Structures are given as structure tokens and as C-alpha cells.
Amino acid sequence: MVATLPSRRRRRRTASASRAMTAKTVRQYGRIIRHFASTRALEVLALQASPILGIFLGGYRIERDGVVAPGLLALGSCALTAHIFVFNDWAGYASDLRDPLRAPHVFSRQGIRRREVAWSAIALLVLAIVAFAAVGMPALLFGAAIAALGFLYSGSPVLGKSTPIAASLNHLLGGTLHFLLGYTLSHTLDANGAWIGLFFGLVFAAGHLNQEVRDYDGDLVNGIRTNAVVFGRRQAFLASLFTFTAAYAMLTGLAAFGILPRLLLWSSVAWLLHLAWSLHALRRGLDFETAQWMQRRYRWLFALVGLVMLAG
């Protein structure tokens, strides 16, 4: 009886230490969630517009088909997008510390270790895969393709963010696939879906060119050879405007052929407004604040376009 007392004490100490370790782990990963929610949540949510529009433009009807499948798809898409951002932050950790604008928001400044960020990225990817697998094979295949593009962008020295033009093609294809992820929930892949997806891909690629203009100073310091660093801020901004123009032209064509609501024939008016803002931005000077100013405005324009698509 006496001999068992030390054993019981050891078990109690072990159990207590295990509970303390679990509580510490929960607090640490809670800190990670709060950090990335504060820095990335708005971007993650904004990028869900494309697959959500794809769900409904593909003919899905909640009153007929229920909410489970689109709910799982939305969960998987959010997790996948968050994974890509978190993985990008993990991969670009050293360069972000050298960027005066990014450095204050780097996860290590919040007491978060790089290994924990890597595990968070893996957990998000696993969650996305499980959700897509529950939806069906098309979602799983498109999700895997988008994840591969995210890996190439953040991790590849040849096809990643340091390779001008290739990075833009990555975003063009990724934006297209993100729409098709939603479109194929209840519709087979067809020409109409591919053309609409290409419109979203053009918008995504154009927006990222504007982001390269925004991040020019930090990318230059770190030797990241984006389009803006290699060709210049003005050329990258004009490439963004040209790509947006192609997207507006495609939108008008899709409306003219009846693939999208005919009300979108008026998208040329939105293009004129976009053009006026772009000329103002060029006169104002292409710095960080101007690129953000431009980003806020074209996002509102395309939010309106999305609402017209849904209404039609």
C-alpha cells in the first residue's frame, strides 16, 4: 500500500503536466489563429466571391439541392485560400522581416514560431482536402490544382513570385480554377463555364499586378523579381490596366452572347470609371498608398458586377 503512494503521485504529476502542456498548446494555436485572422481574414473572405458566384452561375439552387454541398465547398475554399496565404507567409518569412511595411506584422513578432506556422498550413490543407473529398471528385481535383499553383508561387524559384510573367500566368490560371471550383458543383465543365472562369482569372491576375506595384519597395529590397521590379512600376500598372480592360471586354462579350445577364453590356461604363481612376493614379504617383487607393475602388466595381451576375 505504501509502495503505491509514490506511483500515484507520479501519475498525478504526469497528468497535471500533460494538462498544462495541452493548455499551453491551445493558447499558442489560439494566438496563431488570432494573428492570421487579423492580417489575412479579409483577403480570404474577399476571394470567396469567385467560387460562390460559380456555384450559382453553374445552376445550383439551395431550395432544391440543399445547403450541405455548398457549405462544404465554401469551407474547403476558405481553408485552401487560408492555407495558401499562411504557406506564403511561412515561405517568405525572411524577406518579410526585411520589408519595413511587412516587418511589424510578421508572425514571429507575435511570439509565433515558424514550425507552428508550417503545421497550421498543413492542417488547413488537410481540412480543405477532406471538405472537397466530401463534395466530390471535381472539387477535389480543382482544389488540388489550386493548391499546387499556390505551392509553385510561394516555393518555386523558377515558376514562383520571383519570375515575372510566370507569376501572372499562375494567377490567371488560379483565378480561373477558383471559379470553376464552384461552377462544377452542379454543372459539368463546359465552354460557358471556362469563358466565365477566364474572366475571373483576368481580374485576379490584373489585381495581383496592382499588388506588385503596391509592394514594389519591399520586393526591391529583397531582390524579389516581380513584374514591377523587373519592368518598372509604371509598366506593371499599365499591364494591370490592360488586363483589366481585357476582363471588361470579355464581360461585355459574355453579356452580348447571353451567357451572362445582358445588363452587363453596360460594363463599358464601369471600364471608363476604372480608366479615369487609373489616369488619376498615374498623375498622383504610383506608391504604396496609391496602389491601395486603386485597389479599394476596383474591388467595389467588381463587387457590383458580381451582384448583377447574381441578380440575373
PDB file of C-alpha atoms in Angstrom:
ATOM      1  CA  MET A   1       0.000   0.000   0.000  1.00  0.00           C
ATOM      2  CA  VAL A   2       2.788   2.388   0.972  1.00  0.00           C
ATOM      3  CA  ALA A   3       4.721   1.498  -2.146  1.00  0.00           C
ATOM      4  CA  THR A   4       1.856   2.620  -4.357  1.00  0.00           C
ATOM      5  CA  LEU A   5       1.715   6.177  -2.995  1.00  0.00           C
ATOM      6  CA  PRO A   6       4.768   7.495  -4.921  1.00  0.00           C
ATOM      7  CA  SER A   7       3.390   5.858  -8.048  1.00  0.00           C
ATOM      8  CA  ARG A   8       0.054   7.657  -7.613  1.00  0.00           C
ATOM      9  CA  ARG A   9       1.826  10.952  -7.017  1.00  0.00           C
ATOM     10  CA  ARG A  10       3.876  10.463 -10.183  1.00  0.00           C
ATOM     11  CA  ARG A  11       0.717   9.734 -12.170  1.00  0.00           C
ATOM     12  CA  ARG A  12      -0.948  12.846 -10.785  1.00  0.00           C
ATOM     13  CA  ARG A  13       2.126  14.955 -11.620  1.00  0.00           C
ATOM     14  CA  THR A  14       2.252  13.464 -15.119  1.00  0.00           C
ATOM     15  CA  ALA A  15      -1.460  14.139 -15.672  1.00  0.00           C
ATOM     16  CA  SER A  16      -1.059  17.686 -14.368  1.00  0.00           C
ATOM     17  CA  ALA A  17       1.935  18.308 -16.629  1.00  0.00           C
ATOM     18  CA  SER A  18       0.010  16.884 -19.603  1.00  0.00           C
ATOM     19  CA  ARG A  19      -2.946  19.200 -18.928  1.00  0.00           C
ATOM     20  CA  ALA A  20      -0.609  22.188 -18.607  1.00  0.00           C
ATOM     21  CA  MET A  21       1.076  21.274 -21.910  1.00  0.00           C
ATOM     22  CA  THR A  22      -2.287  20.891 -23.650  1.00  0.00           C
ATOM     23  CA  ALA A  23      -3.465  24.266 -22.311  1.00  0.00           C
ATOM     24  CA  LYS A  24      -0.221  25.874 -23.493  1.00  0.00           C
ATOM     25  CA  THR A  25      -0.620  24.346 -26.972  1.00  0.00           C
ATOM     26  CA  VAL A  26      -4.227  25.531 -27.199  1.00  0.00           C
ATOM     27  CA  ARG A  27      -3.209  29.059 -26.179  1.00  0.00           C
ATOM     28  CA  GLN A  28      -0.368  29.085 -28.713  1.00  0.00           C
ATOM     29  CA  TYR A  29      -2.525  27.969 -31.618  1.00  0.00           C
ATOM     30  CA  GLY A  30      -5.205  30.394 -30.466  1.00  0.00           C
ATOM     31  CA  ARG A  31      -2.567  33.107 -30.833  1.00  0.00           C
ATOM     32  CA  ILE A  32      -1.814  31.874 -34.362  1.00  0.00           C
ATOM     33  CA  ILE A  33      -5.497  31.959 -35.313  1.00  0.00           C
ATOM     34  CA  ARG A  34      -5.905  35.489 -33.942  1.00  0.00           C
ATOM     35  CA  HIS A  35      -2.797  36.697 -35.744  1.00  0.00           C
ATOM     36  CA  PHE A  36      -3.726  35.364 -39.167  1.00  0.00           C
ATOM     37  CA  ALA A  37      -7.364  36.360 -38.723  1.00  0.00           C
ATOM     38  CA  SER A  38      -6.270  39.952 -38.129  1.00  0.00           C
ATOM     39  CA  THR A  39      -3.841  40.015 -41.073  1.00  0.00           C
ATOM     40  CA  ARG A  40      -5.447  37.735 -43.669  1.00  0.00           C
ATOM     41  CA  ALA A  41      -9.152  37.185 -42.903  1.00  0.00           C
ATOM     42  CA  LEU A  42     -10.486  39.984 -45.126  1.00  0.00           C
ATOM     43  CA  GLU A  43      -8.391  38.806 -48.084  1.00  0.00           C
ATOM     44  CA  VAL A  44      -9.521  35.212 -47.600  1.00  0.00           C
ATOM     45  CA  LEU A  45     -13.194  36.211 -47.454  1.00  0.00           C
ATOM     46  CA  ALA A  46     -12.947  38.587 -50.433  1.00  0.00           C
ATOM     47  CA  LEU A  47     -11.541  35.806 -52.609  1.00  0.00           C
ATOM     48  CA  GLN A  48     -14.560  33.582 -51.914  1.00  0.00           C
ATOM     49  CA  ALA A  49     -16.710  35.708 -54.227  1.00  0.00           C
ATOM     50  CA  SER A  50     -15.428  33.795 -57.270  1.00  0.00           C
ATOM     51  CA  PRO A  51     -16.354  30.221 -56.240  1.00  0.00           C
ATOM     52  CA  ILE A  52     -19.617  31.382 -54.645  1.00  0.00           C
ATOM     53  CA  LEU A  53     -20.649  33.057 -57.888  1.00  0.00           C
ATOM     54  CA  GLY A  54     -19.550  29.901 -59.677  1.00  0.00           C
ATOM     55  CA  ILE A  55     -21.906  27.808 -57.538  1.00  0.00           C
ATOM     56  CA  PHE A  56     -24.944  29.827 -58.572  1.00  0.00           C
ATOM     57  CA  LEU A  57     -23.921  30.521 -62.172  1.00  0.00           C
ATOM     58  CA  GLY A  58     -23.493  26.768 -62.513  1.00  0.00           C
ATOM     59  CA  GLY A  59     -27.193  26.344 -61.752  1.00  0.00           C
ATOM     60  CA  TYR A  60     -27.086  25.270 -58.118  1.00  0.00           C
ATOM     61  CA  ARG A  61     -30.312  26.035 -56.246  1.00  0.00           C
ATOM     62  CA  ILE A  62     -30.290  25.885 -52.454  1.00  0.00           C
ATOM     63  CA  GLU A  63     -34.069  25.426 -52.212  1.00  0.00           C
ATOM     64  CA  ARG A  64     -33.772  22.383 -54.491  1.00  0.00           C
ATOM     65  CA  ASP A  65     -30.362  20.934 -53.667  1.00  0.00           C
ATOM     66  CA  GLY A  66     -29.815  21.918 -50.016  1.00  0.00           C
ATOM     67  CA  VAL A  67     -27.016  23.698 -48.205  1.00  0.00           C
ATOM     68  CA  VAL A  68     -24.665  20.842 -47.289  1.00  0.00           C
ATOM     69  CA  ALA A  69     -22.673  20.652 -50.528  1.00  0.00           C
ATOM     70  CA  PRO A  70     -22.145  24.423 -50.964  1.00  0.00           C
ATOM     71  CA  GLY A  71     -21.382  24.718 -47.261  1.00  0.00           C
ATOM     72  CA  LEU A  72     -18.651  22.087 -47.500  1.00  0.00           C
ATOM     73  CA  LEU A  73     -17.321  23.669 -50.687  1.00  0.00           C
ATOM     74  CA  ALA A  74     -17.185  27.100 -49.035  1.00  0.00           C
ATOM     75  CA  LEU A  75     -15.425  25.597 -46.007  1.00  0.00           C
ATOM     76  CA  GLY A  76     -12.883  23.880 -48.239  1.00  0.00           C
ATOM     77  CA  SER A  77     -12.329  27.003 -50.324  1.00  0.00           C
ATOM     78  CA  CYS A  78     -11.790  29.183 -47.234  1.00  0.00           C
ATOM     79  CA  ALA A  79      -9.390  26.636 -45.757  1.00  0.00           C
ATOM     80  CA  LEU A  80      -7.484  26.309 -49.048  1.00  0.00           C
ATOM     81  CA  THR A  81      -7.181  30.073 -49.511  1.00  0.00           C
ATOM     82  CA  ALA A  82      -6.041  30.480 -45.907  1.00  0.00           C
ATOM     83  CA  HIS A  83      -3.512  27.661 -46.435  1.00  0.00           C
ATOM     84  CA  ILE A  84      -2.038  29.466 -49.454  1.00  0.00           C
ATOM     85  CA  PHE A  85      -1.675  32.710 -47.501  1.00  0.00           C
ATOM     86  CA  VAL A  86      -0.205  31.002 -44.428  1.00  0.00           C
ATOM     87  CA  PHE A  87       2.207  28.960 -46.551  1.00  0.00           C
ATOM     88  CA  ASN A  88       3.248  32.135 -48.380  1.00  0.00           C
ATOM     89  CA  ASP A  89       3.922  33.851 -45.044  1.00  0.00           C
ATOM     90  CA  TRP A  90       5.943  30.831 -43.909  1.00  0.00           C
ATOM     91  CA  ALA A  91       7.959  30.686 -47.131  1.00  0.00           C
ATOM     92  CA  GLY A  92       8.543  34.462 -47.239  1.00  0.00           C
ATOM     93  CA  TYR A  93       9.384  34.816 -43.550  1.00  0.00           C
ATOM     94  CA  ALA A  94      12.956  36.097 -44.007  1.00  0.00           C
ATOM     95  CA  SER A  95      12.112  38.598 -46.745  1.00  0.00           C
ATOM     96  CA  ASP A  96       9.086  39.920 -44.826  1.00  0.00           C
ATOM     97  CA  LEU A  97      11.359  40.751 -41.882  1.00  0.00           C
ATOM     98  CA  ARG A  98      13.445  42.947 -44.228  1.00  0.00           C
ATOM     99  CA  ASP A  99      10.388  44.757 -45.572  1.00  0.00           C
ATOM    100  CA  PRO A 100       9.683  47.861 -43.425  1.00  0.00           C
ATOM    101  CA  LEU A 101       5.957  47.700 -44.197  1.00  0.00           C
ATOM    102  CA  ARG A 102       5.557  43.972 -43.548  1.00  0.00           C
ATOM    103  CA  ALA A 103       8.006  43.507 -40.670  1.00  0.00           C
ATOM    104  CA  PRO A 104       5.650  44.741 -37.890  1.00  0.00           C
ATOM    105  CA  HIS A 105       3.068  42.114 -38.935  1.00  0.00           C
ATOM    106  CA  VAL A 106       5.407  39.105 -39.229  1.00  0.00           C
ATOM    107  CA  PHE A 107       4.221  36.220 -37.044  1.00  0.00           C
ATOM    108  CA  SER A 108       7.489  35.980 -35.080  1.00  0.00           C
ATOM    109  CA  ARG A 109       6.793  39.429 -33.660  1.00  0.00           C
ATOM    110  CA  GLN A 110       3.730  37.871 -32.003  1.00  0.00           C
ATOM    111  CA  GLY A 111       5.732  35.085 -30.354  1.00  0.00           C
ATOM    112  CA  ILE A 112       4.750  32.528 -33.005  1.00  0.00           C
ATOM    113  CA  ARG A 113       7.365  30.013 -34.149  1.00  0.00           C
ATOM    114  CA  ARG A 114       7.901  29.158 -37.804  1.00  0.00           C
ATOM    115  CA  ARG A 115       7.365  25.453 -37.144  1.00  0.00           C
ATOM    116  CA  GLU A 116       3.915  26.178 -35.722  1.00  0.00           C
ATOM    117  CA  VAL A 117       3.021  28.173 -38.830  1.00  0.00           C
ATOM    118  CA  ALA A 118       4.078  25.234 -41.007  1.00  0.00           C
ATOM    119  CA  TRP A 119       1.830  22.876 -39.029  1.00  0.00           C
ATOM    120  CA  SER A 120      -1.029  25.368 -39.328  1.00  0.00           C
ATOM    121  CA  ALA A 121      -0.603  25.471 -43.118  1.00  0.00           C
ATOM    122  CA  ILE A 122      -0.643  21.656 -43.254  1.00  0.00           C
ATOM    123  CA  ALA A 123      -3.753  21.465 -41.053  1.00  0.00           C
ATOM    124  CA  LEU A 124      -5.596  23.947 -43.287  1.00  0.00           C
ATOM    125  CA  LEU A 125      -4.670  21.976 -46.400  1.00  0.00           C
ATOM    126  CA  VAL A 126      -5.872  18.707 -44.825  1.00  0.00           C
ATOM    127  CA  LEU A 127      -9.158  20.368 -43.845  1.00  0.00           C
ATOM    128  CA  ALA A 128      -9.611  21.633 -47.411  1.00  0.00           C
ATOM    129  CA  ILE A 129      -8.896  18.196 -48.896  1.00  0.00           C
ATOM    130  CA  VAL A 130     -11.364  16.483 -46.555  1.00  0.00           C
ATOM    131  CA  ALA A 131     -14.088  19.040 -47.360  1.00  0.00           C
ATOM    132  CA  PHE A 132     -13.524  18.759 -51.120  1.00  0.00           C
ATOM    133  CA  ALA A 133     -13.456  14.960 -50.960  1.00  0.00           C
ATOM    134  CA  ALA A 134     -16.855  15.060 -49.256  1.00  0.00           C
ATOM    135  CA  VAL A 135     -18.210  17.275 -52.059  1.00  0.00           C
ATOM    136  CA  GLY A 136     -16.977  15.172 -54.963  1.00  0.00           C
ATOM    137  CA  MET A 137     -14.175  14.428 -57.402  1.00  0.00           C
ATOM    138  CA  PRO A 138     -14.339  17.696 -59.429  1.00  0.00           C
ATOM    139  CA  ALA A 139     -13.938  19.769 -56.264  1.00  0.00           C
ATOM    140  CA  LEU A 140     -11.046  17.579 -55.124  1.00  0.00           C
ATOM    141  CA  LEU A 141      -9.252  17.878 -58.478  1.00  0.00           C
ATOM    142  CA  PHE A 142      -9.721  21.627 -58.800  1.00  0.00           C
ATOM    143  CA  GLY A 143      -8.723  22.133 -55.177  1.00  0.00           C
ATOM    144  CA  ALA A 144      -5.556  20.075 -55.670  1.00  0.00           C
ATOM    145  CA  ALA A 145      -4.662  22.096 -58.782  1.00  0.00           C
ATOM    146  CA  ILE A 146      -5.123  25.399 -56.922  1.00  0.00           C
ATOM    147  CA  ALA A 147      -3.004  24.129 -54.016  1.00  0.00           C
ATOM    148  CA  ALA A 148      -0.247  23.136 -56.470  1.00  0.00           C
ATOM    149  CA  LEU A 149      -0.293  26.618 -58.002  1.00  0.00           C
ATOM    150  CA  GLY A 150      -0.032  28.140 -54.526  1.00  0.00           C
ATOM    151  CA  PHE A 151       2.969  25.940 -53.772  1.00  0.00           C
ATOM    152  CA  LEU A 152       4.658  26.935 -57.031  1.00  0.00           C
ATOM    153  CA  TYR A 153       4.032  30.632 -56.450  1.00  0.00           C
ATOM    154  CA  SER A 154       5.460  30.684 -52.923  1.00  0.00           C
ATOM    155  CA  GLY A 155       8.054  27.916 -53.131  1.00  0.00           C
ATOM    156  CA  SER A 156       9.373  27.606 -56.666  1.00  0.00           C
ATOM    157  CA  PRO A 157      12.461  29.628 -57.658  1.00  0.00           C
ATOM    158  CA  VAL A 158      11.586  29.238 -61.348  1.00  0.00           C
ATOM    159  CA  LEU A 159       7.792  29.440 -61.559  1.00  0.00           C
ATOM    160  CA  GLY A 160       7.129  31.456 -58.406  1.00  0.00           C
ATOM    161  CA  LYS A 161       6.771  35.056 -57.343  1.00  0.00           C
ATOM    162  CA  SER A 162      10.345  35.897 -58.418  1.00  0.00           C
ATOM    163  CA  THR A 163       9.653  35.035 -62.045  1.00  0.00           C
ATOM    164  CA  PRO A 164       7.955  37.876 -63.929  1.00  0.00           C
ATOM    165  CA  ILE A 165       5.115  36.941 -66.307  1.00  0.00           C
ATOM    166  CA  ALA A 166       5.088  33.356 -64.944  1.00  0.00           C
ATOM    167  CA  ALA A 167       3.654  34.657 -61.655  1.00  0.00           C
ATOM    168  CA  SER A 168       0.910  36.480 -63.568  1.00  0.00           C
ATOM    169  CA  LEU A 169       0.092  33.343 -65.556  1.00  0.00           C
ATOM    170  CA  ASN A 170      -0.112  31.492 -62.240  1.00  0.00           C
ATOM    171  CA  HIS A 171      -2.742  33.948 -61.008  1.00  0.00           C
ATOM    172  CA  LEU A 172      -4.606  33.850 -64.327  1.00  0.00           C
ATOM    173  CA  LEU A 173      -4.934  30.072 -64.126  1.00  0.00           C
ATOM    174  CA  GLY A 174      -5.588  30.080 -60.373  1.00  0.00           C
ATOM    175  CA  GLY A 175      -8.386  32.638 -60.657  1.00  0.00           C
ATOM    176  CA  THR A 176      -9.995  30.618 -63.451  1.00  0.00           C
ATOM    177  CA  LEU A 177      -9.828  27.371 -61.472  1.00  0.00           C
ATOM    178  CA  HIS A 178     -11.218  29.043 -58.343  1.00  0.00           C
ATOM    179  CA  PHE A 179     -14.386  29.985 -60.229  1.00  0.00           C
ATOM    180  CA  LEU A 180     -14.660  26.519 -61.772  1.00  0.00           C
ATOM    181  CA  LEU A 181     -14.355  25.009 -58.291  1.00  0.00           C
ATOM    182  CA  GLY A 182     -17.802  26.437 -57.576  1.00  0.00           C
ATOM    183  CA  TYR A 183     -19.229  26.134 -61.097  1.00  0.00           C
ATOM    184  CA  THR A 184     -18.712  22.368 -61.285  1.00  0.00           C
ATOM    185  CA  LEU A 185     -20.558  21.725 -58.035  1.00  0.00           C
ATOM    186  CA  SER A 186     -23.723  21.040 -60.020  1.00  0.00           C
ATOM    187  CA  HIS A 187     -22.676  21.599 -63.637  1.00  0.00           C
ATOM    188  CA  THR A 188     -20.303  19.705 -65.873  1.00  0.00           C
ATOM    189  CA  LEU A 189     -17.330  21.675 -67.137  1.00  0.00           C
ATOM    190  CA  ASP A 190     -18.291  23.329 -70.436  1.00  0.00           C
ATOM    191  CA  ALA A 191     -17.229  26.185 -72.690  1.00  0.00           C
ATOM    192  CA  ASN A 192     -19.513  28.718 -70.987  1.00  0.00           C
ATOM    193  CA  GLY A 193     -18.029  27.932 -67.594  1.00  0.00           C
ATOM    194  CA  ALA A 194     -14.487  28.105 -68.957  1.00  0.00           C
ATOM    195  CA  TRP A 195     -15.092  31.532 -70.546  1.00  0.00           C
ATOM    196  CA  ILE A 196     -16.632  32.951 -67.375  1.00  0.00           C
ATOM    197  CA  GLY A 197     -13.777  31.423 -65.387  1.00  0.00           C
ATOM    198  CA  LEU A 198     -11.275  33.143 -67.677  1.00  0.00           C
ATOM    199  CA  PHE A 199     -12.932  36.469 -66.874  1.00  0.00           C
ATOM    200  CA  PHE A 200     -12.332  35.845 -63.164  1.00  0.00           C
ATOM    201  CA  GLY A 201      -8.779  34.750 -63.938  1.00  0.00           C
ATOM    202  CA  LEU A 202      -8.095  38.022 -65.768  1.00  0.00           C
ATOM    203  CA  VAL A 203      -9.456  40.036 -62.855  1.00  0.00           C
ATOM    204  CA  PHE A 204      -7.320  38.070 -60.393  1.00  0.00           C
ATOM    205  CA  ALA A 205      -4.154  38.469 -62.488  1.00  0.00           C
ATOM    206  CA  ALA A 206      -4.792  42.182 -63.024  1.00  0.00           C
ATOM    207  CA  GLY A 207      -5.375  42.740 -59.329  1.00  0.00           C
ATOM    208  CA  HIS A 208      -2.139  40.987 -58.473  1.00  0.00           C
ATOM    209  CA  LEU A 209      -0.205  43.212 -60.883  1.00  0.00           C
ATOM    210  CA  ASN A 210      -1.576  46.191 -58.975  1.00  0.00           C
ATOM    211  CA  GLN A 211      -0.456  44.476 -55.755  1.00  0.00           C
ATOM    212  CA  GLU A 212       3.057  44.162 -57.185  1.00  0.00           C
ATOM    213  CA  VAL A 213       3.026  47.931 -57.721  1.00  0.00           C
ATOM    214  CA  ARG A 214       1.975  48.323 -54.076  1.00  0.00           C
ATOM    215  CA  ASP A 215       4.733  46.020 -52.774  1.00  0.00           C
ATOM    216  CA  TYR A 216       7.471  47.367 -55.062  1.00  0.00           C
ATOM    217  CA  ASP A 217       9.721  48.868 -52.365  1.00  0.00           C
ATOM    218  CA  GLY A 218       9.822  45.754 -50.188  1.00  0.00           C
ATOM    219  CA  ASP A 219      10.257  43.416 -53.167  1.00  0.00           C
ATOM    220  CA  LEU A 220      13.114  45.559 -54.478  1.00  0.00           C
ATOM    221  CA  VAL A 221      14.896  45.426 -51.105  1.00  0.00           C
ATOM    222  CA  ASN A 222      14.555  41.632 -51.027  1.00  0.00           C
ATOM    223  CA  GLY A 223      15.520  41.052 -54.636  1.00  0.00           C
ATOM    224  CA  ILE A 224      12.137  39.521 -55.497  1.00  0.00           C
ATOM    225  CA  ARG A 225      11.912  39.868 -59.266  1.00  0.00           C
ATOM    226  CA  THR A 226       8.250  40.724 -59.707  1.00  0.00           C
ATOM    227  CA  ASN A 227       6.962  42.371 -62.868  1.00  0.00           C
ATOM    228  CA  ALA A 228       7.085  45.743 -61.124  1.00  0.00           C
ATOM    229  CA  VAL A 229      10.711  45.260 -60.024  1.00  0.00           C
ATOM    230  CA  VAL A 230      11.927  43.960 -63.402  1.00  0.00           C
ATOM    231  CA  PHE A 231       9.937  46.193 -65.755  1.00  0.00           C
ATOM    232  CA  GLY A 232       9.123  49.135 -63.501  1.00  0.00           C
ATOM    233  CA  ARG A 233       6.131  50.290 -61.502  1.00  0.00           C
ATOM    234  CA  ARG A 234       4.547  52.236 -64.351  1.00  0.00           C
ATOM    235  CA  GLN A 235       4.802  49.318 -66.796  1.00  0.00           C
ATOM    236  CA  ALA A 236       3.318  46.896 -64.241  1.00  0.00           C
ATOM    237  CA  PHE A 237       0.470  49.303 -63.536  1.00  0.00           C
ATOM    238  CA  LEU A 238      -0.238  49.714 -67.247  1.00  0.00           C
ATOM    239  CA  ALA A 239      -0.150  45.915 -67.631  1.00  0.00           C
ATOM    240  CA  SER A 240      -2.706  45.729 -64.838  1.00  0.00           C
ATOM    241  CA  LEU A 241      -4.917  48.262 -66.625  1.00  0.00           C
ATOM    242  CA  PHE A 242      -4.569  46.364 -69.923  1.00  0.00           C
ATOM    243  CA  THR A 243      -5.514  43.068 -68.233  1.00  0.00           C
ATOM    244  CA  PHE A 244      -8.495  44.691 -66.510  1.00  0.00           C
ATOM    245  CA  THR A 245      -9.530  46.102 -69.910  1.00  0.00           C
ATOM    246  CA  ALA A 246      -9.434  42.590 -71.376  1.00  0.00           C
ATOM    247  CA  ALA A 247     -11.648  41.435 -68.487  1.00  0.00           C
ATOM    248  CA  TYR A 248     -14.187  44.202 -69.126  1.00  0.00           C
ATOM    249  CA  ALA A 249     -14.187  43.362 -72.855  1.00  0.00           C
ATOM    250  CA  MET A 250     -14.785  39.693 -72.073  1.00  0.00           C
ATOM    251  CA  LEU A 251     -17.586  40.642 -69.678  1.00  0.00           C
ATOM    252  CA  THR A 252     -19.287  42.655 -72.429  1.00  0.00           C
ATOM    253  CA  GLY A 253     -18.872  39.792 -74.896  1.00  0.00           C
ATOM    254  CA  LEU A 254     -20.321  37.233 -72.476  1.00  0.00           C
ATOM    255  CA  ALA A 255     -23.313  39.513 -71.929  1.00  0.00           C
ATOM    256  CA  ALA A 256     -23.751  40.047 -75.682  1.00  0.00           C
ATOM    257  CA  PHE A 257     -23.874  36.280 -76.264  1.00  0.00           C
ATOM    258  CA  GLY A 258     -26.380  35.809 -73.441  1.00  0.00           C
ATOM    259  CA  ILE A 259     -24.004  33.779 -71.284  1.00  0.00           C
ATOM    260  CA  LEU A 260     -24.197  36.457 -68.575  1.00  0.00           C
ATOM    261  CA  PRO A 261     -27.036  38.940 -67.863  1.00  0.00           C
ATOM    262  CA  ARG A 262     -27.474  41.492 -70.632  1.00  0.00           C
ATOM    263  CA  LEU A 263     -27.372  44.272 -68.072  1.00  0.00           C
ATOM    264  CA  LEU A 264     -23.608  43.701 -68.041  1.00  0.00           C
ATOM    265  CA  LEU A 265     -23.457  45.242 -71.523  1.00  0.00           C
ATOM    266  CA  TRP A 266     -23.185  48.448 -69.511  1.00  0.00           C
ATOM    267  CA  SER A 267     -19.886  47.273 -68.049  1.00  0.00           C
ATOM    268  CA  SER A 268     -18.168  49.641 -70.502  1.00  0.00           C
ATOM    269  CA  VAL A 269     -19.304  52.427 -68.175  1.00  0.00           C
ATOM    270  CA  ALA A 270     -17.502  50.710 -65.304  1.00  0.00           C
ATOM    271  CA  TRP A 271     -14.411  50.448 -67.518  1.00  0.00           C
ATOM    272  CA  LEU A 272     -14.499  54.189 -68.213  1.00  0.00           C
ATOM    273  CA  LEU A 273     -14.636  54.851 -64.478  1.00  0.00           C
ATOM    274  CA  HIS A 274     -11.770  52.402 -63.936  1.00  0.00           C
ATOM    275  CA  LEU A 275      -9.792  54.161 -66.666  1.00  0.00           C
ATOM    276  CA  ALA A 276     -10.398  57.582 -65.092  1.00  0.00           C
ATOM    277  CA  TRP A 277      -9.183  56.284 -61.712  1.00  0.00           C
ATOM    278  CA  SER A 278      -6.109  54.759 -63.373  1.00  0.00           C
ATOM    279  CA  LEU A 279      -5.174  58.045 -65.057  1.00  0.00           C
ATOM    280  CA  HIS A 280      -5.611  59.821 -61.740  1.00  0.00           C
ATOM    281  CA  ALA A 281      -3.364  57.218 -60.067  1.00  0.00           C
ATOM    282  CA  LEU A 282      -0.656  57.795 -62.687  1.00  0.00           C
ATOM    283  CA  ARG A 283      -0.783  61.553 -62.066  1.00  0.00           C
ATOM    284  CA  ARG A 284      -0.816  61.012 -58.317  1.00  0.00           C
ATOM    285  CA  GLY A 285       2.293  58.819 -58.329  1.00  0.00           C
ATOM    286  CA  LEU A 286       2.491  55.035 -58.071  1.00  0.00           C
ATOM    287  CA  ASP A 287       3.431  54.470 -54.448  1.00  0.00           C
ATOM    288  CA  PHE A 288       2.037  52.114 -51.793  1.00  0.00           C
ATOM    289  CA  GLU A 289      -0.868  54.411 -50.858  1.00  0.00           C
ATOM    290  CA  THR A 290      -1.918  54.995 -54.476  1.00  0.00           C
ATOM    291  CA  ALA A 291      -1.976  51.262 -55.248  1.00  0.00           C
ATOM    292  CA  GLN A 292      -4.152  50.665 -52.179  1.00  0.00           C
ATOM    293  CA  TRP A 293      -6.396  53.576 -53.196  1.00  0.00           C
ATOM    294  CA  MET A 294      -6.823  51.970 -56.617  1.00  0.00           C
ATOM    295  CA  GLN A 295      -7.421  48.514 -55.145  1.00  0.00           C
ATOM    296  CA  ARG A 296     -10.291  49.705 -52.963  1.00  0.00           C
ATOM    297  CA  ARG A 297     -12.054  51.275 -55.935  1.00  0.00           C
ATOM    298  CA  TYR A 298     -11.842  48.459 -58.442  1.00  0.00           C
ATOM    299  CA  ARG A 299     -12.909  45.966 -55.778  1.00  0.00           C
ATOM    300  CA  TRP A 300     -16.132  47.908 -55.291  1.00  0.00           C
ATOM    301  CA  LEU A 301     -16.679  47.910 -59.061  1.00  0.00           C
ATOM    302  CA  PHE A 302     -16.311  44.157 -59.340  1.00  0.00           C
ATOM    303  CA  ALA A 303     -18.461  43.620 -56.260  1.00  0.00           C
ATOM    304  CA  LEU A 304     -21.208  45.443 -58.178  1.00  0.00           C
ATOM    305  CA  VAL A 305     -20.553  43.253 -61.232  1.00  0.00           C
ATOM    306  CA  GLY A 306     -20.929  40.169 -59.034  1.00  0.00           C
ATOM    307  CA  LEU A 307     -24.256  41.389 -57.682  1.00  0.00           C
ATOM    308  CA  VAL A 308     -25.529  41.916 -61.240  1.00  0.00           C
ATOM    309  CA  MET A 309     -24.470  38.369 -62.115  1.00  0.00           C
ATOM    310  CA  LEU A 310     -26.438  37.000 -59.163  1.00  0.00           C
ATOM    311  CA  ALA A 311     -29.466  39.143 -59.890  1.00  0.00           C
ATOM    312  CA  GLY A 312     -29.506  37.928 -63.485  1.00  0.00           C
TER     313      GLY A 312
END
